[in-house]
Amino acid sequence: MIGPATYFRPEHRAGLDARTRALVDRRDAVLSPGYRLFYEHPVEFVRGSGTKLYSRDGDEYLDVYNNVPSVGHAHPRVTAAIAEQSALLNTHTRYLHEGLIEYAELLLAAFPPALDTLTLVCTGSEANDLALRVAKHATGRRGVIVTENAYHGVTTEIAAISPSLGGVASLGDWVRTVRPPVGDGSAMLQDARTAIAELQAAGHGVAALIVDTAFASDGFIPPSPETRSALAAVQRLVREAGGLVIADEVQPGFGRLGATAGEPSLWGFPRHDLSPDLVTIGKPMANGLPVAGLVARRELMQGFGERVRYFATFAGTPVSVAAARATWEVLHDERLPEHAAVVGAELRGMLDELAARHDRLRGVRGSGLYLAGDVVDAATGDPDERAAVALVGALRERRILISASGRDNAALKLRPPLPFSSADADRFITELDGALGDLG
């Protein structure tokens, strides 16, 4: 998520052109103040194609931010599938429809055999909310462990386990945080022992550990022998305490991390040697339509389903499933996970070269087309949020869209649509080089 300092604020209004100012005023008059606009000078987009977005004025922007249109903005196969199915039928999951069953069979074949049951929902927040409900139901406990700057969604329940939204003070009393698996991972393990003891002492017990398998809001932490060892130990402690493990794949899933012979999976959890009981998926699942899901062990959903009636009107509709199926087919037919691995490695190499020339950029890391780099104070090497925010704004003026994230809001987060090309990478690096030079 882009930090608050990069949002449009009322004091920026005076600097807007007449049309943008009028549109912002109309928006403010009818939409919730809880909504936010990016940038001091908001951008009005009217069209997208592949990795590009186009403003009302016809300016082309390179999208290095939006991971939802995973197979590219307005992919013709996805838009055709939506149009064709909407012209035929759009009901819900209480009627038989072969398309839903076929899609579930395709999707589940990409998971370990034990994860054999799919529940479709509309958003990642809903998926994580349902995962917590199932975990609490199955264990009879309510305590949840998350990483210290995690983001898992916006429902009441999930906002209460998302410290990146409002800090530790915003968390439920049944939630404890642990440091992410950085360094040798010993801090995470120590925190997990403390968290489990505190939750048990408070009478909450341990229902679940939930981790975003890219640790995106914690600044992005790629797998290593040390992280795998730490997570394996924490996973073991949670299970010994009677809890379940939830892998949040809403952002890293569906090939964003790249697929190679050594890492063939579409998901992040195998890279960390996690063996989750429940996996949540979402954002890129249908290339922009609101489709998300929970993949789980059947015995968990069997017990839950026997006691809880769960139904969502717009989840798993024929049109939504047609979009998800087309997205899945494009992902594989165009070999986009493999492409992400190749171009992602090229882009990371370019970023490393840039970091060697600019004192402001450090800690380049990531996998596939999910990369990060820290913006730091050139003198101290400390994270520099102000500089990161300035860099995001400067790139917007250069018609490049990125974001900042992490505990200090000083990590550049790069997650473009998966067709992102070598030429796109060259363009981005050229503009980032210029913006870093201007930053001083």
Tab-separated table of C-alpha atoms in Angstrom:
chain	number	residue	atom	x	y	z
A	1	MET	CA	0.000	0.000	0.000
A	2	ILE	CA	1.232	3.497	-0.743
A	3	GLY	CA	1.870	5.341	2.498
A	4	PRO	CA	-0.319	8.251	3.617
A	5	ALA	CA	2.234	10.885	2.559
A	6	THR	CA	1.798	9.917	-1.110
A	7	TYR	CA	-1.960	10.400	-1.068
A	8	PHE	CA	-3.725	13.461	-2.397
A	9	ARG	CA	-4.598	15.889	0.392
A	10	PRO	CA	-6.887	18.958	0.410
A	11	GLU	CA	-3.922	21.350	0.392
A	12	HIS	CA	-2.905	19.947	-3.014
A	13	ARG	CA	-6.187	21.097	-4.612
A	14	ALA	CA	-4.913	24.551	-5.549
A	15	GLY	CA	-2.230	23.049	-7.791
A	16	LEU	CA	-4.646	21.064	-9.942
A	17	ASP	CA	-5.807	21.926	-13.433
A	18	ALA	CA	-9.450	22.964	-13.741
A	19	ARG	CA	-10.833	19.622	-14.941
A	20	THR	CA	-8.998	17.556	-12.322
A	21	ARG	CA	-10.008	19.972	-9.570
A	22	ALA	CA	-13.656	19.787	-10.620
A	23	LEU	CA	-13.564	15.976	-10.767
A	24	VAL	CA	-11.942	15.768	-7.328
A	25	ASP	CA	-14.622	18.108	-5.937
A	26	ARG	CA	-17.425	16.007	-7.436
A	27	ARG	CA	-15.828	12.857	-6.027
A	28	ASP	CA	-15.494	14.397	-2.569
A	29	ALA	CA	-19.162	15.395	-2.654
A	30	VAL	CA	-20.499	11.865	-3.187
A	31	LEU	CA	-17.882	9.300	-2.111
A	32	SER	CA	-16.727	8.298	1.331
A	33	PRO	CA	-13.828	10.264	2.829
A	34	GLY	CA	-12.336	6.860	3.600
A	35	TYR	CA	-11.355	6.560	-0.052
A	36	ARG	CA	-7.948	7.863	-1.029
A	37	LEU	CA	-6.451	9.163	-4.263
A	38	PHE	CA	-2.815	8.543	-5.122
A	39	TYR	CA	-0.433	11.439	-5.721
A	40	GLU	CA	-0.479	15.203	-5.193
A	41	HIS	CA	-1.786	15.460	-8.744
A	42	PRO	CA	-4.217	12.539	-9.194
A	43	VAL	CA	-4.242	10.717	-12.510
A	44	GLU	CA	-7.443	10.085	-14.475
A	45	PHE	CA	-7.110	6.889	-16.483
A	46	VAL	CA	-9.542	5.961	-19.231
A	47	ARG	CA	-7.927	2.928	-20.871
A	48	GLY	CA	-5.433	0.153	-20.240
A	49	SER	CA	-3.584	-2.347	-22.420
A	50	GLY	CA	-0.957	-4.850	-21.325
A	51	THR	CA	1.465	-3.066	-19.020
A	52	LYS	CA	0.300	0.442	-19.979
A	53	LEU	CA	-2.377	2.811	-18.714
A	54	TYR	CA	-3.600	5.830	-20.657
A	55	SER	CA	-4.843	9.106	-19.207
A	56	ARG	CA	-7.719	11.197	-20.521
A	57	ASP	CA	-5.110	13.418	-22.176
A	58	GLY	CA	-3.660	10.414	-24.016
A	59	ASP	CA	-0.471	10.153	-21.980
A	60	GLU	CA	0.943	6.638	-21.648
A	61	TYR	CA	2.008	5.443	-18.197
A	62	LEU	CA	4.057	2.329	-17.485
A	63	ASP	CA	2.385	0.287	-14.759
A	64	VAL	CA	4.923	-1.137	-12.307
A	65	TYR	CA	2.400	-1.168	-9.457
A	66	ASN	CA	-0.871	-2.925	-10.253
A	67	ASN	CA	-0.728	-6.657	-9.605
A	68	VAL	CA	-4.460	-7.254	-10.040
A	69	PRO	CA	-4.481	-7.259	-13.880
A	70	SER	CA	-1.942	-10.055	-13.713
A	71	VAL	CA	-2.116	-11.098	-17.366
A	72	GLY	CA	-2.199	-7.481	-18.539
A	73	HIS	CA	-4.780	-4.717	-18.610
A	74	ALA	CA	-7.809	-5.535	-20.787
A	75	HIS	CA	-6.445	-8.862	-22.029
A	76	PRO	CA	-8.641	-9.749	-25.033
A	77	ARG	CA	-9.165	-13.398	-24.028
A	78	VAL	CA	-10.372	-12.408	-20.567
A	79	THR	CA	-12.649	-9.621	-21.789
A	80	ALA	CA	-14.110	-11.948	-24.442
A	81	ALA	CA	-14.805	-14.659	-21.859
A	82	ILE	CA	-16.606	-12.157	-19.630
A	83	ALA	CA	-18.707	-10.814	-22.497
A	84	GLU	CA	-19.616	-14.253	-23.841
A	85	GLN	CA	-20.678	-15.651	-20.465
A	86	SER	CA	-22.591	-12.522	-19.425
A	87	ALA	CA	-24.621	-12.866	-22.635
A	88	LEU	CA	-25.609	-16.405	-21.619
A	89	LEU	CA	-26.132	-16.719	-17.864
A	90	ASN	CA	-25.059	-15.282	-14.518
A	91	THR	CA	-26.612	-16.863	-11.438
A	92	HIS	CA	-24.908	-18.261	-8.311
A	93	THR	CA	-23.480	-21.415	-6.739
A	94	ARG	CA	-26.812	-22.834	-5.541
A	95	TYR	CA	-27.414	-24.114	-9.066
A	96	LEU	CA	-25.282	-26.651	-10.874
A	97	HIS	CA	-22.845	-25.176	-13.379
A	98	GLU	CA	-20.077	-27.231	-14.958
A	99	GLY	CA	-17.823	-24.226	-15.467
A	100	LEU	CA	-17.435	-23.765	-11.715
A	101	ILE	CA	-16.583	-27.428	-11.184
A	102	GLU	CA	-14.066	-27.489	-14.042
A	103	TYR	CA	-12.321	-24.399	-12.725
A	104	ALA	CA	-12.099	-25.824	-9.204
A	105	GLU	CA	-10.601	-29.043	-10.592
A	106	LEU	CA	-7.985	-27.084	-12.560
A	107	LEU	CA	-7.068	-24.852	-9.641
A	108	LEU	CA	-6.847	-27.557	-6.983
A	109	ALA	CA	-4.536	-29.633	-9.190
A	110	ALA	CA	-1.921	-26.892	-8.635
A	111	PHE	CA	-1.937	-27.435	-4.850
A	112	PRO	CA	-0.587	-30.244	-2.667
A	113	PRO	CA	-3.093	-33.135	-2.537
A	114	ALA	CA	-4.083	-32.401	1.071
A	115	LEU	CA	-5.392	-28.974	0.036
A	116	ASP	CA	-8.358	-30.328	-1.854
A	117	THR	CA	-11.356	-28.075	-1.195
A	118	LEU	CA	-12.175	-24.665	-2.677
A	119	THR	CA	-14.546	-21.989	-1.392
A	120	LEU	CA	-14.917	-18.989	-3.664
A	121	VAL	CA	-15.459	-15.487	-2.294
A	122	CYS	CA	-15.134	-12.003	-3.810
A	123	THR	CA	-12.104	-10.408	-2.139
A	124	GLY	CA	-8.893	-11.284	-0.353
A	125	SER	CA	-10.304	-9.730	2.809
A	126	GLU	CA	-13.261	-12.114	2.634
A	127	ALA	CA	-10.943	-15.057	2.003
A	128	ASN	CA	-8.839	-14.242	5.068
A	129	ASP	CA	-11.958	-13.575	7.125
A	130	LEU	CA	-13.317	-16.994	6.196
A	131	ALA	CA	-9.957	-18.650	6.898
A	132	LEU	CA	-9.978	-17.206	10.430
A	133	ARG	CA	-13.567	-18.327	10.984
A	134	VAL	CA	-12.644	-21.857	9.930
A	135	ALA	CA	-9.492	-21.894	12.088
A	136	LYS	CA	-11.350	-20.655	15.157
A	137	HIS	CA	-14.155	-23.124	14.557
A	138	ALA	CA	-11.795	-26.066	14.073
A	139	THR	CA	-9.563	-25.335	17.064
A	140	GLY	CA	-12.065	-23.874	19.512
A	141	ARG	CA	-9.539	-21.096	20.139
A	142	ARG	CA	-9.338	-17.479	19.002
A	143	GLY	CA	-5.703	-16.325	19.324
A	144	VAL	CA	-3.936	-15.275	16.102
A	145	ILE	CA	-0.241	-14.607	15.406
A	146	VAL	CA	0.812	-12.233	12.608
A	147	THR	CA	4.017	-10.483	11.560
A	148	GLU	CA	4.633	-7.020	12.986
A	149	ASN	CA	3.621	-4.968	9.929
A	150	ALA	CA	1.267	-7.418	8.237
A	151	TYR	CA	-1.637	-6.456	6.012
A	152	HIS	CA	-4.357	-9.047	5.426
A	153	GLY	CA	-7.459	-6.995	4.600
A	154	VAL	CA	-10.143	-4.585	5.717
A	155	THR	CA	-13.052	-6.425	7.324
A	156	THR	CA	-13.476	-5.809	11.054
A	157	GLU	CA	-11.942	-9.178	11.872
A	158	ILE	CA	-9.074	-8.882	9.416
A	159	ALA	CA	-8.273	-5.234	10.131
A	160	ALA	CA	-7.793	-6.444	13.705
A	161	ILE	CA	-4.906	-8.656	12.525
A	162	SER	CA	-3.397	-6.056	10.159
A	163	PRO	CA	-0.942	-3.871	12.104
A	164	SER	CA	0.065	-1.992	8.949
A	165	LEU	CA	-3.363	-0.310	8.999
A	166	GLY	CA	-3.202	1.214	12.474
A	167	GLY	CA	-0.247	-0.120	14.399
A	168	VAL	CA	-0.282	-2.490	17.352
A	169	ALA	CA	-2.911	-0.388	19.136
A	170	SER	CA	-5.439	-1.248	16.400
A	171	LEU	CA	-5.122	-5.017	16.899
A	172	GLY	CA	-7.573	-7.253	18.683
A	173	ASP	CA	-6.693	-8.327	22.213
A	174	TRP	CA	-6.535	-11.877	20.830
A	175	VAL	CA	-3.715	-10.974	18.398
A	176	ARG	CA	0.039	-11.046	18.952
A	177	THR	CA	2.784	-9.975	16.539
A	178	VAL	CA	6.146	-11.485	15.722
A	179	ARG	CA	9.061	-10.020	13.859
A	180	PRO	CA	9.371	-11.332	10.294
A	181	PRO	CA	12.059	-13.923	9.493
A	182	VAL	CA	14.978	-11.601	8.805
A	183	GLY	CA	18.620	-12.428	9.515
A	184	ASP	CA	18.909	-15.834	11.126
A	185	GLY	CA	15.210	-15.798	12.063
A	186	SER	CA	15.909	-16.207	15.770
A	187	ALA	CA	13.939	-13.041	16.632
A	188	MET	CA	10.817	-14.443	14.975
A	189	LEU	CA	11.186	-17.710	16.853
A	190	GLN	CA	11.680	-15.917	20.156
A	191	ASP	CA	8.640	-13.722	19.519
A	192	ALA	CA	6.533	-16.755	18.592
A	193	ARG	CA	7.304	-18.455	21.900
A	194	THR	CA	6.324	-15.291	23.738
A	195	ALA	CA	3.168	-14.799	21.653
A	196	ILE	CA	1.976	-18.356	22.253
A	197	ALA	CA	2.605	-18.105	25.996
A	198	GLU	CA	0.767	-14.771	26.219
A	199	LEU	CA	-2.230	-15.976	24.213
A	200	GLN	CA	-2.508	-19.093	26.345
A	201	ALA	CA	-2.144	-17.138	29.582
A	202	ALA	CA	-4.893	-14.741	28.456
A	203	GLY	CA	-7.243	-17.656	27.798
A	204	HIS	CA	-7.343	-17.148	24.038
A	205	GLY	CA	-5.192	-20.115	23.070
A	206	VAL	CA	-3.773	-20.312	19.547
A	207	ALA	CA	-6.118	-20.671	16.587
A	208	ALA	CA	-3.753	-19.724	13.784
A	209	LEU	CA	-0.543	-18.282	12.464
A	210	ILE	CA	-1.153	-16.307	9.249
A	211	VAL	CA	1.656	-15.136	6.991
A	212	ASP	CA	1.759	-13.292	3.696
A	213	THR	CA	4.237	-15.548	1.911
A	214	ALA	CA	6.017	-12.571	0.329
A	215	PHE	CA	6.025	-10.588	3.599
A	216	ALA	CA	5.181	-7.609	1.385
A	217	SER	CA	4.074	-5.147	4.053
A	218	ASP	CA	7.076	-6.133	6.154
A	219	GLY	CA	9.298	-4.883	3.331
A	220	PHE	CA	9.462	-8.099	1.264
A	221	ILE	CA	11.561	-10.945	2.627
A	222	PRO	CA	12.718	-13.520	0.077
A	223	PRO	CA	13.215	-17.138	1.161
A	224	SER	CA	16.604	-18.317	2.374
A	225	PRO	CA	17.842	-21.296	4.398
A	226	GLU	CA	17.542	-19.119	7.499
A	227	THR	CA	13.966	-17.986	6.814
A	228	ARG	CA	12.916	-21.543	5.994
A	229	SER	CA	14.397	-22.822	9.237
A	230	ALA	CA	12.748	-20.078	11.284
A	231	LEU	CA	9.337	-20.532	9.690
A	232	ALA	CA	9.515	-24.300	10.067
A	233	ALA	CA	10.232	-23.874	13.770
A	234	VAL	CA	7.436	-21.328	14.243
A	235	GLN	CA	5.028	-23.531	12.296
A	236	ARG	CA	5.933	-26.435	14.575
A	237	LEU	CA	5.373	-24.363	17.738
A	238	VAL	CA	1.959	-23.199	16.507
A	239	ARG	CA	0.858	-26.730	15.722
A	240	GLU	CA	2.113	-27.983	19.090
A	241	ALA	CA	-0.081	-25.284	20.653
A	242	GLY	CA	-3.073	-26.625	18.717
A	243	GLY	CA	-3.161	-23.908	16.057
A	244	LEU	CA	-3.425	-24.004	12.278
A	245	VAL	CA	-1.225	-22.365	9.633
A	246	ILE	CA	-2.743	-19.997	7.051
A	247	ALA	CA	-0.744	-18.950	3.987
A	248	ASP	CA	-1.951	-15.638	2.561
A	249	GLU	CA	-1.263	-15.869	-1.187
A	250	VAL	CA	-3.554	-13.002	-2.134
A	251	GLN	CA	-0.632	-10.941	-3.454
A	252	PRO	CA	2.219	-13.392	-4.245
A	253	GLY	CA	0.081	-16.172	-5.725
A	254	PHE	CA	-0.589	-17.132	-9.348
A	255	GLY	CA	3.009	-17.010	-10.525
A	256	ARG	CA	4.041	-13.513	-9.478
A	257	LEU	CA	7.192	-14.867	-7.834
A	258	GLY	CA	8.222	-16.543	-11.081
A	259	ALA	CA	8.431	-20.212	-11.961
A	260	THR	CA	11.633	-22.068	-12.818
A	261	ALA	CA	12.770	-25.683	-12.848
A	262	GLY	CA	13.920	-25.190	-9.264
A	263	GLU	CA	10.796	-23.290	-8.130
A	264	PRO	CA	7.914	-24.561	-10.301
A	265	SER	CA	5.080	-23.623	-7.954
A	266	LEU	CA	2.623	-20.796	-8.565
A	267	TRP	CA	2.586	-20.075	-4.824
A	268	GLY	CA	4.895	-18.611	-2.211
A	269	PHE	CA	4.413	-21.098	0.606
A	270	PRO	CA	6.508	-23.956	-0.879
A	271	ARG	CA	9.474	-21.564	-1.180
A	272	HIS	CA	9.434	-21.154	2.589
A	273	ASP	CA	8.806	-24.883	3.216
A	274	LEU	CA	5.455	-24.013	4.787
A	275	SER	CA	2.776	-26.695	4.957
A	276	PRO	CA	-0.399	-24.662	5.424
A	277	ASP	CA	-3.771	-25.987	6.478
A	278	LEU	CA	-5.530	-23.153	4.664
A	279	VAL	CA	-4.430	-20.963	1.730
A	280	THR	CA	-6.104	-17.703	0.735
A	281	ILE	CA	-5.972	-16.435	-2.854
A	282	GLY	CA	-7.385	-13.398	-4.618
A	283	LYS	CA	-6.133	-10.234	-6.306
A	284	PRO	CA	-4.813	-11.540	-9.667
A	285	MET	CA	-7.255	-14.430	-9.848
A	286	ALA	CA	-9.589	-13.013	-12.516
A	287	ASN	CA	-7.528	-10.133	-13.905
A	288	GLY	CA	-9.610	-7.423	-12.248
A	289	LEU	CA	-12.959	-9.000	-11.514
A	290	PRO	CA	-13.635	-9.526	-7.785
A	291	VAL	CA	-12.760	-13.203	-7.418
A	292	ALA	CA	-10.942	-14.720	-4.436
A	293	GLY	CA	-10.937	-18.008	-2.602
A	294	LEU	CA	-9.979	-20.252	0.266
A	295	VAL	CA	-8.243	-23.559	-0.435
A	296	ALA	CA	-8.264	-25.888	2.554
A	297	ARG	CA	-8.063	-29.417	3.874
A	298	ARG	CA	-11.438	-31.088	3.409
A	299	GLU	CA	-11.822	-32.170	7.023
A	300	LEU	CA	-11.640	-28.538	8.145
A	301	MET	CA	-14.325	-27.443	5.694
A	302	GLN	CA	-16.423	-30.539	6.384
A	303	GLY	CA	-16.655	-29.720	10.088
A	304	PHE	CA	-17.263	-26.049	9.361
A	305	GLY	CA	-19.921	-26.776	6.723
A	306	GLU	CA	-21.832	-29.117	8.996
A	307	ARG	CA	-22.398	-26.322	11.512
A	308	VAL	CA	-22.227	-23.117	9.480
A	309	ARG	CA	-24.179	-22.204	6.370
A	310	TYR	CA	-21.814	-20.220	4.147
A	311	PHE	CA	-22.945	-18.559	0.931
A	312	ALA	CA	-21.938	-15.383	-0.912
A	313	THR	CA	-24.274	-14.185	-3.654
A	314	PHE	CA	-21.620	-12.944	-6.071
A	315	ALA	CA	-18.925	-15.543	-5.345
A	316	GLY	CA	-18.460	-18.202	-7.993
A	317	THR	CA	-20.960	-16.823	-10.483
A	318	PRO	CA	-20.619	-18.083	-14.052
A	319	VAL	CA	-19.239	-14.728	-15.252
A	320	SER	CA	-16.688	-14.554	-12.434
A	321	VAL	CA	-15.609	-18.127	-13.074
A	322	ALA	CA	-15.322	-17.467	-16.826
A	323	ALA	CA	-12.960	-14.567	-16.074
A	324	ALA	CA	-10.929	-16.682	-13.651
A	325	ARG	CA	-10.744	-19.609	-16.088
A	326	ALA	CA	-9.614	-17.356	-18.947
A	327	THR	CA	-7.001	-15.725	-16.694
A	328	TRP	CA	-5.724	-19.174	-15.692
A	329	GLU	CA	-5.480	-20.272	-19.322
A	330	VAL	CA	-3.633	-17.120	-20.399
A	331	LEU	CA	-1.270	-17.472	-17.447
A	332	HIS	CA	-0.287	-20.926	-18.662
A	333	ASP	CA	-0.591	-20.545	-22.440
A	334	GLU	CA	1.632	-17.448	-22.409
A	335	ARG	CA	3.934	-19.002	-19.792
A	336	LEU	CA	3.750	-15.869	-17.697
A	337	PRO	CA	5.199	-17.357	-14.477
A	338	GLU	CA	8.281	-18.448	-16.440
A	339	HIS	CA	8.384	-15.043	-18.122
A	340	ALA	CA	8.203	-13.372	-14.708
A	341	ALA	CA	11.236	-15.358	-13.570
A	342	VAL	CA	13.308	-14.318	-16.604
A	343	VAL	CA	12.360	-10.641	-16.790
A	344	GLY	CA	12.327	-10.378	-13.007
A	345	ALA	CA	15.925	-11.581	-12.872
A	346	GLU	CA	16.879	-9.032	-15.547
A	347	LEU	CA	15.141	-6.248	-13.644
A	348	ARG	CA	16.740	-7.220	-10.374
A	349	GLY	CA	20.169	-7.139	-12.010
A	350	MET	CA	19.446	-3.653	-13.348
A	351	LEU	CA	18.343	-2.527	-9.885
A	352	ASP	CA	21.535	-3.932	-8.364
A	353	GLU	CA	23.583	-1.929	-10.880
A	354	LEU	CA	21.561	1.177	-10.064
A	355	ALA	CA	22.089	0.662	-6.320
A	356	ALA	CA	25.837	0.467	-6.917
A	357	ARG	CA	25.699	3.977	-8.438
A	358	HIS	CA	23.158	5.648	-6.155
A	359	ASP	CA	23.684	5.901	-2.396
A	360	ARG	CA	19.936	6.350	-1.929
A	361	LEU	CA	19.039	2.821	-3.088
A	362	ARG	CA	19.935	-0.255	-1.047
A	363	GLY	CA	18.763	-3.759	-0.238
A	364	VAL	CA	17.435	-4.825	-3.633
A	365	ARG	CA	15.573	-8.085	-3.182
A	366	GLY	CA	12.676	-10.132	-4.413
A	367	SER	CA	11.625	-12.899	-6.728
A	368	GLY	CA	10.016	-12.919	-10.145
A	369	LEU	CA	8.089	-9.724	-10.719
A	370	TYR	CA	7.692	-8.931	-7.031
A	371	LEU	CA	10.726	-6.840	-6.143
A	372	ALA	CA	11.704	-4.254	-3.564
A	373	GLY	CA	14.534	-1.873	-2.774
A	374	ASP	CA	15.070	0.380	0.225
A	375	VAL	CA	15.311	4.151	-0.122
A	376	VAL	CA	17.771	5.326	2.514
A	377	ASP	CA	19.461	8.421	3.853
A	378	ALA	CA	22.712	8.641	1.908
A	379	ALA	CA	24.683	9.655	5.001
A	380	THR	CA	23.315	7.245	7.606
A	381	GLY	CA	21.899	4.383	5.558
A	382	ASP	CA	18.665	4.590	7.585
A	383	PRO	CA	15.275	4.145	5.864
A	384	ASP	CA	14.114	7.490	4.468
A	385	GLU	CA	10.337	7.666	4.087
A	386	ARG	CA	10.378	11.277	2.913
A	387	ALA	CA	12.774	10.424	0.092
A	388	ALA	CA	10.777	7.313	-0.867
A	389	VAL	CA	7.575	9.342	-1.078
A	390	ALA	CA	9.349	11.985	-3.169
A	391	LEU	CA	10.649	9.269	-5.484
A	392	VAL	CA	7.179	7.770	-5.994
A	393	GLY	CA	5.854	11.232	-6.866
A	394	ALA	CA	8.767	12.021	-9.167
A	395	LEU	CA	8.220	8.778	-11.073
A	396	ARG	CA	4.544	9.601	-11.485
A	397	GLU	CA	5.632	12.807	-13.217
A	398	ARG	CA	7.831	10.630	-15.440
A	399	ARG	CA	4.748	8.495	-16.200
A	400	ILE	CA	5.866	5.507	-14.147
A	401	LEU	CA	3.553	4.016	-11.488
A	402	ILE	CA	5.110	2.372	-8.407
A	403	SER	CA	4.488	2.399	-4.649
A	404	ALA	CA	6.266	2.486	-1.307
A	405	SER	CA	5.700	0.008	1.501
A	406	GLY	CA	7.325	-1.627	4.520
A	407	ARG	CA	7.418	-0.791	8.206
A	408	ASP	CA	9.105	2.555	7.487
A	409	ASN	CA	7.219	3.153	4.219
A	410	ALA	CA	10.636	3.430	2.598
A	411	ALA	CA	10.746	0.262	0.494
A	412	LEU	CA	9.912	0.620	-3.183
A	413	LYS	CA	7.439	-2.129	-4.070
A	414	LEU	CA	7.472	-3.268	-7.695
A	415	ARG	CA	4.742	-5.636	-8.878
A	416	PRO	CA	3.788	-4.936	-12.521
A	417	PRO	CA	1.414	-6.980	-14.680
A	418	LEU	CA	3.179	-10.227	-15.565
A	419	PRO	CA	3.652	-9.483	-19.316
A	420	PHE	CA	6.141	-6.777	-18.222
A	421	SER	CA	8.855	-6.919	-20.875
A	422	SER	CA	12.583	-6.300	-21.068
A	423	ALA	CA	11.778	-3.047	-22.872
A	424	ASP	CA	9.468	-2.070	-20.004
A	425	ALA	CA	12.269	-2.826	-17.560
A	426	ASP	CA	14.670	-0.631	-19.535
A	427	ARG	CA	12.171	2.237	-19.532
A	428	PHE	CA	11.565	1.922	-15.804
A	429	ILE	CA	15.250	1.800	-14.932
A	430	THR	CA	15.999	4.823	-17.134
A	431	GLU	CA	13.353	6.885	-15.345
A	432	LEU	CA	14.279	5.588	-11.883
A	433	ASP	CA	17.920	6.464	-12.570
A	434	GLY	CA	16.885	10.001	-13.481
A	435	ALA	CA	14.581	10.378	-10.486
A	436	LEU	CA	17.273	9.141	-8.096
A	437	GLY	CA	19.717	11.618	-9.616
A	438	ASP	CA	17.267	14.456	-9.090
A	439	LEU	CA	16.678	13.313	-5.501
A	440	GLY	CA	20.298	14.091	-4.607
